[in-house]
């Protein structure tokens, strides 16, 4: 709440980076309220004190506070950015903001140490020595993958096969998530003789290979022993005839498993099933599926249609008529429902998971809430509200915005 007189207007800022170091009493006095939604916001101690005296709402993944009175250039990187031994420090005082992955190799300490501050909204991946060297200037909102110095970096989920065994050398290999060793051609005994070691969080080992493979792993690795002949599927999968023909009836799915149209006839052929996600089935298969040797996250009703990760989705009666088994909307930014869809139809045919906003009538809102999980805003888009643009607000949409 402000202590100075304003003209009542509202300023809304939507940006990847919002630099508020230039905020002044005069600028803030122009607005009754300032709303900032950004991946990163940059301030100073003096600006923080100024903002506390005004109606300023900040929603940010990370806030970077720089010293007062210093001319520090901001460097914004959206996506993945890589620093290596040949990278150079900035030529002038700078701060680095990364919305994504910051990957640093051995020898990158000098370049990174040249930044006054580093803010990462996403993930940091680097050797342990690099992480230690930049700890004082680093803020990470997300995962830190600090791997042992000198390790050979593998993909986060790495499948050890016969080809790897041929090329492997005496070294420590690092996989951020898991090592999968199910192929007898990988020959863990031969890998031990070569001096191969693995550092990872989790290891999936075939039963007949486990005794030889376990000594290859660091003490922190969680070991899961799978039956011989089990196939590893990295990602979502559909239970259909093609899947079983190619991989057999022993499956480890690193994702979601969705029943195909012929799943009812195929369930007796599934001998072993581990799903590192959810299983999507039509209700008629819930009981038969209980007889399967299966471990999974959650059992969910399979919709006839899944709409995923869309910036905007529109649901009307025609879409529902074409989807008698229902529609699941997952991780969509905005979903708009046609006003003529009855609440009982919403409860019967729709599910929402992780959607930022569901625009619907007041009569539909309760039904939407009943079939929603981790949803943001649910309700109408009022003509006099935020989306209508009738509230006198000055809205700024930009990659980078500075006061």
Coordinates of C-alpha atoms in Angstrom, one line a residue:
X1 CA 0.0 0.0 0.0
X2 CA 1.4 3.4 -1.0
X3 CA 1.9 6.5 1.1
X4 CA 1.8 8.9 -1.9
X5 CA -1.1 10.2 -4.0
X6 CA -1.6 8.4 -7.3
X7 CA -3.9 8.7 -10.3
X8 CA -5.3 5.2 -9.7
X9 CA -4.1 3.5 -12.9
X10 CA -2.6 0.1 -12.9
X11 CA 0.6 -1.0 -14.6
X12 CA 1.0 -4.7 -15.5
X13 CA 4.3 -6.1 -16.6
X14 CA 4.8 -9.5 -18.1
X15 CA 8.4 -10.2 -19.0
X16 CA 11.2 -12.8 -18.9
X17 CA 13.3 -10.1 -17.2
X18 CA 12.1 -7.0 -15.3
X19 CA 14.8 -4.6 -14.3
X20 CA 13.4 -2.4 -11.5
X21 CA 16.6 -0.6 -10.6
X22 CA 15.3 2.5 -12.4
X23 CA 12.2 2.7 -10.3
X24 CA 11.7 6.1 -8.7
X25 CA 9.1 7.8 -6.5
X26 CA 7.9 9.8 -9.4
X27 CA 7.5 6.8 -11.7
X28 CA 5.6 4.7 -9.2
X29 CA 3.4 7.7 -8.2
X30 CA 1.8 7.5 -11.7
X31 CA 0.1 4.2 -10.8
X32 CA -2.3 3.1 -8.1
X33 CA -0.8 -0.4 -8.4
X34 CA 2.0 -2.1 -10.2
X35 CA 1.9 -5.9 -10.9
X36 CA 5.0 -7.6 -12.1
X37 CA 5.0 -11.2 -13.4
X38 CA 8.5 -12.2 -14.6
X39 CA 10.9 -15.1 -14.6
X40 CA 13.5 -12.8 -13.1
X41 CA 13.3 -9.4 -11.3
X42 CA 16.4 -7.3 -10.6
X43 CA 16.4 -4.8 -7.8
X44 CA 18.8 -3.0 -5.3
X45 CA 18.4 -2.5 -1.6
X46 CA 17.3 1.1 -2.1
X47 CA 14.7 0.1 -4.7
X48 CA 13.4 -2.7 -2.4
X49 CA 12.8 0.0 0.3
X50 CA 11.1 2.2 -2.3
X51 CA 8.8 -0.6 -3.5
X52 CA 7.7 -1.4 0.1
X53 CA 6.1 2.1 0.3
X54 CA 4.0 1.5 -2.8
X55 CA 1.4 -1.0 -4.0
X56 CA 3.7 -3.2 -5.9
X57 CA 3.1 -6.9 -6.4
X58 CA 5.9 -9.0 -7.7
X59 CA 5.5 -12.6 -8.9
X60 CA 8.9 -14.0 -10.0
X61 CA 10.7 -17.2 -10.2
X62 CA 13.9 -15.5 -9.0
X63 CA 14.9 -12.0 -7.6
X64 CA 18.4 -10.8 -8.2
X65 CA 19.5 -8.0 -5.8
X66 CA 22.5 -5.9 -7.0
X67 CA 24.5 -3.3 -5.0
X68 CA 23.3 0.3 -5.0
X69 CA 25.1 2.8 -7.1
X70 CA 26.9 0.3 -9.4
X71 CA 26.5 0.3 -13.2
X72 CA 26.0 -3.4 -13.8
X73 CA 24.9 -4.6 -17.2
X74 CA 22.3 -7.4 -17.4
X75 CA 22.8 -10.3 -19.7
X76 CA 19.7 -12.4 -20.3
X77 CA 19.8 -15.9 -21.8
X78 CA 16.6 -17.8 -22.5
X79 CA 17.2 -21.5 -23.1
X80 CA 20.4 -23.4 -22.7
X81 CA 23.7 -21.6 -22.3
X82 CA 27.1 -23.3 -22.2
X83 CA 30.4 -22.1 -20.7
X84 CA 33.7 -23.9 -21.4
X85 CA 37.4 -23.5 -20.7
X86 CA 37.7 -21.1 -23.7
X87 CA 34.8 -18.9 -22.5
X88 CA 35.8 -15.3 -21.5
X89 CA 34.5 -13.2 -18.7
X90 CA 32.4 -10.1 -19.5
X91 CA 34.4 -7.0 -20.5
X92 CA 32.4 -4.8 -18.1
X93 CA 30.6 -5.4 -14.8
X94 CA 27.7 -7.7 -15.6
X95 CA 25.1 -10.0 -14.1
X96 CA 23.9 -13.1 -15.8
X97 CA 20.2 -14.3 -15.8
X98 CA 19.5 -17.7 -17.4
X99 CA 16.0 -18.9 -17.9
X100 CA 16.8 -22.5 -18.8
X101 CA 19.9 -24.6 -18.4
X102 CA 23.3 -23.3 -17.5
X103 CA 25.9 -25.9 -18.4
X104 CA 29.5 -25.3 -17.4
X105 CA 32.5 -27.5 -18.2
X106 CA 35.8 -27.8 -16.3
X107 CA 37.8 -24.6 -16.7
X108 CA 34.8 -22.3 -16.9
X109 CA 35.4 -20.9 -13.5
X110 CA 37.2 -17.8 -14.7
X111 CA 34.5 -16.8 -17.1
X112 CA 31.7 -17.3 -14.6
X113 CA 33.6 -15.6 -11.8
X114 CA 33.6 -12.5 -13.9
X115 CA 29.9 -11.9 -13.3
X116 CA 28.9 -9.9 -10.2
X117 CA 25.9 -12.3 -9.8
X118 CA 24.3 -15.2 -11.6
X119 CA 20.6 -16.2 -11.4
X120 CA 19.4 -19.4 -12.9
X121 CA 15.7 -20.2 -13.2
X122 CA 15.9 -23.8 -14.4
X123 CA 19.0 -26.0 -13.9
X124 CA 22.7 -25.8 -13.3
X125 CA 24.9 -28.6 -14.6
X126 CA 28.7 -28.5 -13.9
X127 CA 31.6 -30.2 -12.2
X128 CA 31.7 -30.0 -8.4
X129 CA 34.7 -27.7 -8.5
X130 CA 32.9 -25.2 -10.7
X131 CA 29.9 -25.2 -8.5
X132 CA 32.1 -24.5 -5.4
X133 CA 34.0 -21.7 -7.2
X134 CA 30.9 -19.7 -8.1
X135 CA 28.7 -20.5 -5.0
X136 CA 29.0 -17.0 -3.6
X137 CA 27.5 -15.3 -6.6
X138 CA 25.1 -18.0 -7.7
X139 CA 21.3 -18.4 -7.1
X140 CA 19.6 -21.4 -8.6
X141 CA 15.8 -21.8 -8.7
X142 CA 15.7 -25.4 -9.8
X143 CA 18.0 -28.4 -9.9
X144 CA 21.7 -28.4 -9.4
X145 CA 23.6 -31.3 -11.1
X146 CA 27.1 -31.1 -9.8
X147 CA 29.0 -34.1 -11.0
X148 CA 32.5 -35.3 -9.9
X149 CA 35.5 -33.6 -11.5
X150 CA 36.9 -35.6 -14.3
X151 CA 33.8 -37.6 -14.9
X152 CA 32.6 -38.4 -18.5
X153 CA 29.2 -36.8 -18.9
X154 CA 26.4 -39.1 -20.2
X155 CA 22.8 -38.4 -21.1
X156 CA 20.6 -38.1 -18.0
X157 CA 19.2 -41.5 -18.7
X158 CA 21.8 -43.7 -20.2
X159 CA 21.4 -47.3 -21.6
X160 CA 24.5 -49.4 -21.3
X161 CA 24.7 -51.7 -24.3
X162 CA 27.2 -53.7 -26.2
X163 CA 28.4 -50.8 -28.2
X164 CA 29.2 -48.8 -25.0
X165 CA 31.1 -51.9 -23.7
X166 CA 33.3 -51.9 -26.8
X167 CA 34.2 -48.2 -26.6
X168 CA 34.4 -47.8 -22.8
X169 CA 37.6 -46.9 -21.1
X170 CA 38.9 -46.6 -17.5
X171 CA 36.9 -43.6 -16.3
X172 CA 34.1 -42.4 -14.1
X173 CA 30.9 -41.9 -16.1
X174 CA 28.1 -39.7 -14.8
X175 CA 24.4 -39.9 -15.7
X176 CA 22.2 -37.3 -13.8
X177 CA 19.1 -39.6 -13.5
X178 CA 19.8 -43.3 -14.1
X179 CA 21.9 -46.0 -15.6
X180 CA 20.0 -48.8 -17.4
X181 CA 22.0 -52.1 -17.7
X182 CA 19.7 -54.9 -19.0
X183 CA 21.6 -56.1 -22.1
X184 CA 23.9 -59.1 -21.5
X185 CA 26.1 -57.8 -24.3
X186 CA 27.1 -54.9 -22.0
X187 CA 29.1 -57.5 -20.1
X188 CA 29.5 -55.8 -16.7
X189 CA 32.4 -58.1 -15.8
X190 CA 34.4 -56.8 -18.7
X191 CA 33.5 -53.3 -17.8
X192 CA 34.9 -53.9 -14.3
X193 CA 38.2 -55.2 -15.8
X194 CA 38.5 -52.0 -17.9
X195 CA 38.0 -49.8 -14.8
X196 CA 34.6 -48.4 -15.7
X197 CA 32.6 -46.8 -12.9
X198 CA 29.2 -45.1 -12.9
X199 CA 27.9 -42.2 -10.7
X200 CA 24.1 -41.8 -10.9
X201 CA 21.0 -41.6 -8.8
X202 CA 19.3 -44.8 -9.9
X203 CA 20.4 -48.0 -11.6
X204 CA 18.1 -50.5 -13.3
X205 CA 19.8 -53.8 -13.5
X206 CA 18.8 -57.2 -15.0
X207 CA 18.7 -59.9 -12.4
X208 CA 21.3 -62.1 -14.0
X209 CA 23.7 -59.1 -14.4
X210 CA 23.1 -57.4 -11.0
X211 CA 25.9 -59.1 -9.0
X212 CA 28.5 -58.1 -11.6
X213 CA 27.1 -54.7 -12.3
X214 CA 26.5 -53.4 -8.7
X215 CA 30.2 -52.9 -7.9
X216 CA 30.4 -50.5 -10.9
X217 CA 28.1 -48.1 -9.1
X218 CA 28.7 -45.3 -6.5
X219 CA 27.3 -45.8 -3.0
X220 CA 24.6 -43.2 -3.6
X221 CA 22.9 -45.1 -6.4
X222 CA 19.5 -46.7 -5.7
X223 CA 19.5 -50.1 -7.3
X224 CA 16.3 -51.7 -8.8
X225 CA 16.6 -55.2 -10.1
X226 CA 14.4 -56.1 -13.0
X227 CA 13.6 -59.6 -14.4
X228 CA 15.7 -60.9 -17.3
X229 CA 14.2 -60.0 -20.6
X230 CA 12.6 -56.8 -19.3
X231 CA 12.5 -54.0 -21.9
X232 CA 13.2 -50.3 -20.9
X233 CA 11.0 -47.7 -22.7
X234 CA 12.2 -44.2 -22.2
X235 CA 9.0 -42.1 -22.5
X236 CA 5.3 -42.5 -22.7
X237 CA 4.0 -45.7 -24.3
X238 CA 0.8 -47.2 -25.6
X239 CA -0.2 -50.8 -24.6
X240 CA -1.0 -52.3 -28.0
X241 CA -0.1 -55.4 -30.1
X242 CA 2.9 -53.6 -31.7
X243 CA 4.4 -52.8 -28.3
X244 CA 4.2 -56.4 -27.0
X245 CA 5.4 -57.8 -30.4
X246 CA 8.5 -55.7 -30.3
X247 CA 9.4 -55.7 -26.6
X248 CA 7.6 -58.7 -25.0
X249 CA 5.5 -58.9 -21.9
X250 CA 8.1 -57.6 -19.4
X251 CA 8.2 -53.8 -19.5
X252 CA 9.6 -50.8 -17.6
X253 CA 8.0 -47.6 -18.9
X254 CA 9.8 -44.4 -17.9
X255 CA 6.7 -42.3 -18.5
X256 CA 2.9 -42.9 -18.7
X257 CA 1.3 -46.0 -20.1
X258 CA -2.0 -45.6 -22.1
X259 CA -4.2 -48.5 -23.0
X260 CA -4.7 -49.0 -26.7
X261 CA -8.0 -50.1 -28.3
X262 CA -7.0 -53.8 -28.1
X263 CA -5.6 -53.6 -24.5
X264 CA -8.3 -55.9 -23.0
X265 CA -7.1 -58.9 -25.1
X266 CA -3.4 -58.1 -24.4
X267 CA -3.4 -57.8 -20.6
X268 CA -3.0 -61.6 -20.1
X269 CA 0.3 -61.3 -22.0
X270 CA 1.8 -58.7 -19.7
X271 CA 4.0 -60.7 -17.2
X272 CA 5.7 -57.8 -15.5
X273 CA 5.1 -54.0 -15.6
X274 CA 6.7 -51.1 -13.9
X275 CA 5.5 -47.6 -14.9
X276 CA 7.5 -44.6 -13.7
X277 CA 4.3 -42.5 -14.3
X278 CA 0.6 -43.1 -14.5
X279 CA -1.5 -45.8 -16.2
X280 CA -4.4 -44.6 -18.3
X281 CA -7.2 -47.2 -18.7
X282 CA -10.9 -47.2 -19.7
X283 CA -13.0 -47.9 -16.6
X284 CA -13.9 -51.3 -18.0
X285 CA -10.3 -52.4 -17.6
X286 CA -9.7 -51.3 -14.0
X287 CA -10.6 -54.8 -12.6
X288 CA -8.8 -56.9 -15.2
X289 CA -5.7 -54.7 -14.8
X290 CA -5.6 -55.5 -11.0
X291 CA -4.5 -59.0 -11.9
X292 CA -1.3 -57.8 -13.6
X293 CA 2.0 -57.7 -11.8
X294 CA 2.2 -53.9 -12.0
X295 CA 3.7 -51.0 -10.1
X296 CA 2.8 -47.4 -11.2
X297 CA 2.1 -43.9 -10.0
X298 CA -1.7 -43.6 -10.3
X299 CA -4.4 -45.4 -12.2
X300 CA -6.4 -42.9 -14.3
X301 CA -9.4 -43.0 -16.5
X302 CA -8.3 -43.0 -20.1
X303 CA -9.9 -40.3 -22.1
X304 CA -10.7 -40.7 -25.7
X305 CA -8.6 -37.7 -26.5
X306 CA -5.6 -35.9 -24.7
X307 CA -4.8 -32.3 -25.4
X308 CA -1.4 -31.5 -23.9
X309 CA 0.8 -28.4 -23.5
X310 CA -1.2 -26.1 -25.7
X311 CA -1.0 -22.3 -25.3
X312 CA -4.7 -22.1 -25.8
X313 CA -7.4 -24.8 -26.2
X314 CA -11.1 -24.4 -26.9
X315 CA -13.7 -27.1 -25.9
X316 CA -17.2 -27.1 -27.5
X317 CA -20.0 -29.5 -27.8
X318 CA -18.8 -30.7 -31.2
X319 CA -15.4 -31.8 -29.7
X320 CA -17.1 -33.7 -27.0
X321 CA -19.5 -35.4 -29.4
X322 CA -16.4 -36.7 -31.3
X323 CA -14.8 -37.9 -28.0
X324 CA -17.4 -40.1 -26.3
X325 CA -14.7 -41.5 -24.0
X326 CA -13.9 -38.0 -22.8
X327 CA -11.2 -35.4 -23.2
X328 CA -8.2 -34.8 -20.9
X329 CA -6.6 -31.4 -21.0
X330 CA -3.1 -31.4 -19.5
X331 CA -0.6 -28.5 -18.8
X332 CA -2.4 -26.1 -21.2
X333 CA -1.9 -22.4 -20.6
X334 CA -5.5 -21.4 -21.2
X335 CA -8.6 -23.5 -21.8
X336 CA -11.9 -22.0 -22.8
X337 CA -15.2 -23.9 -22.5
X338 CA -18.2 -23.1 -24.7
X339 CA -21.0 -21.7 -22.6
X340 CA -23.6 -24.3 -23.7
X341 CA -21.8 -27.3 -22.2
X342 CA -23.9 -28.5 -19.2
X343 CA -22.1 -29.0 -15.9
X344 CA -23.0 -32.7 -15.8
X345 CA -21.3 -33.1 -19.2
X346 CA -18.2 -31.5 -17.8
X347 CA -18.1 -33.9 -14.9
X348 CA -18.6 -36.9 -17.2
X349 CA -16.4 -36.1 -20.1
X350 CA -13.6 -33.7 -19.1
X351 CA -10.6 -33.7 -16.8
X352 CA -8.1 -30.8 -16.3
X353 CA -4.5 -31.3 -15.0
X354 CA -2.0 -28.5 -14.5
X355 CA -3.9 -26.0 -16.7
X356 CA -3.0 -22.3 -15.9
X357 CA -6.6 -21.0 -16.5
X358 CA -9.9 -22.5 -17.4
X359 CA -12.3 -19.9 -18.7
X360 CA -15.9 -20.9 -18.2
X361 CA -19.3 -19.6 -17.0
X362 CA -20.1 -19.2 -13.3
X363 CA -22.6 -22.1 -13.7
X364 CA -19.8 -24.3 -15.1
X365 CA -17.1 -23.4 -12.5
X366 CA -18.1 -25.8 -9.8
X367 CA -18.1 -28.8 -12.2
X368 CA -14.7 -27.8 -13.6
X369 CA -13.3 -27.6 -10.1
X370 CA -14.5 -31.1 -9.4
X371 CA -12.6 -32.6 -12.3
X372 CA -9.4 -30.5 -12.0
X373 CA -6.0 -31.2 -10.5
X374 CA -3.4 -28.5 -9.9
X375 CA -5.4 -25.9 -11.9
X376 CA -4.8 -22.2 -11.7
X377 CA -7.8 -19.8 -12.1
X378 CA -11.2 -21.2 -12.9
X379 CA -14.1 -18.9 -13.8
X380 CA -15.4 -16.4 -16.3
X381 CA -13.4 -13.8 -18.2
X382 CA -15.1 -10.7 -16.9
X383 CA -15.5 -7.7 -19.3
X384 CA -14.3 -5.4 -16.5
X385 CA -11.5 -7.6 -15.3
X386 CA -8.0 -8.3 -16.2
X387 CA -8.6 -10.0 -19.5
X388 CA -11.2 -7.5 -20.7
X389 CA -8.7 -4.7 -20.8
X390 CA -11.4 -2.3 -19.5
X391 CA -9.9 -1.6 -16.1
X392 CA -7.6 1.2 -17.3
X393 CA -4.5 -0.9 -16.9
X394 CA -1.4 -0.2 -18.9
X395 CA -0.1 -3.7 -19.8
X396 CA 3.4 -4.4 -21.0
X397 CA 4.4 -7.7 -22.6
X398 CA 8.1 -8.0 -23.4
X399 CA 11.1 -10.3 -23.2
X400 CA 12.9 -7.7 -21.2
X401 CA 11.5 -4.5 -19.5
X402 CA 13.4 -1.8 -17.5
X403 CA 11.9 1.0 -15.5

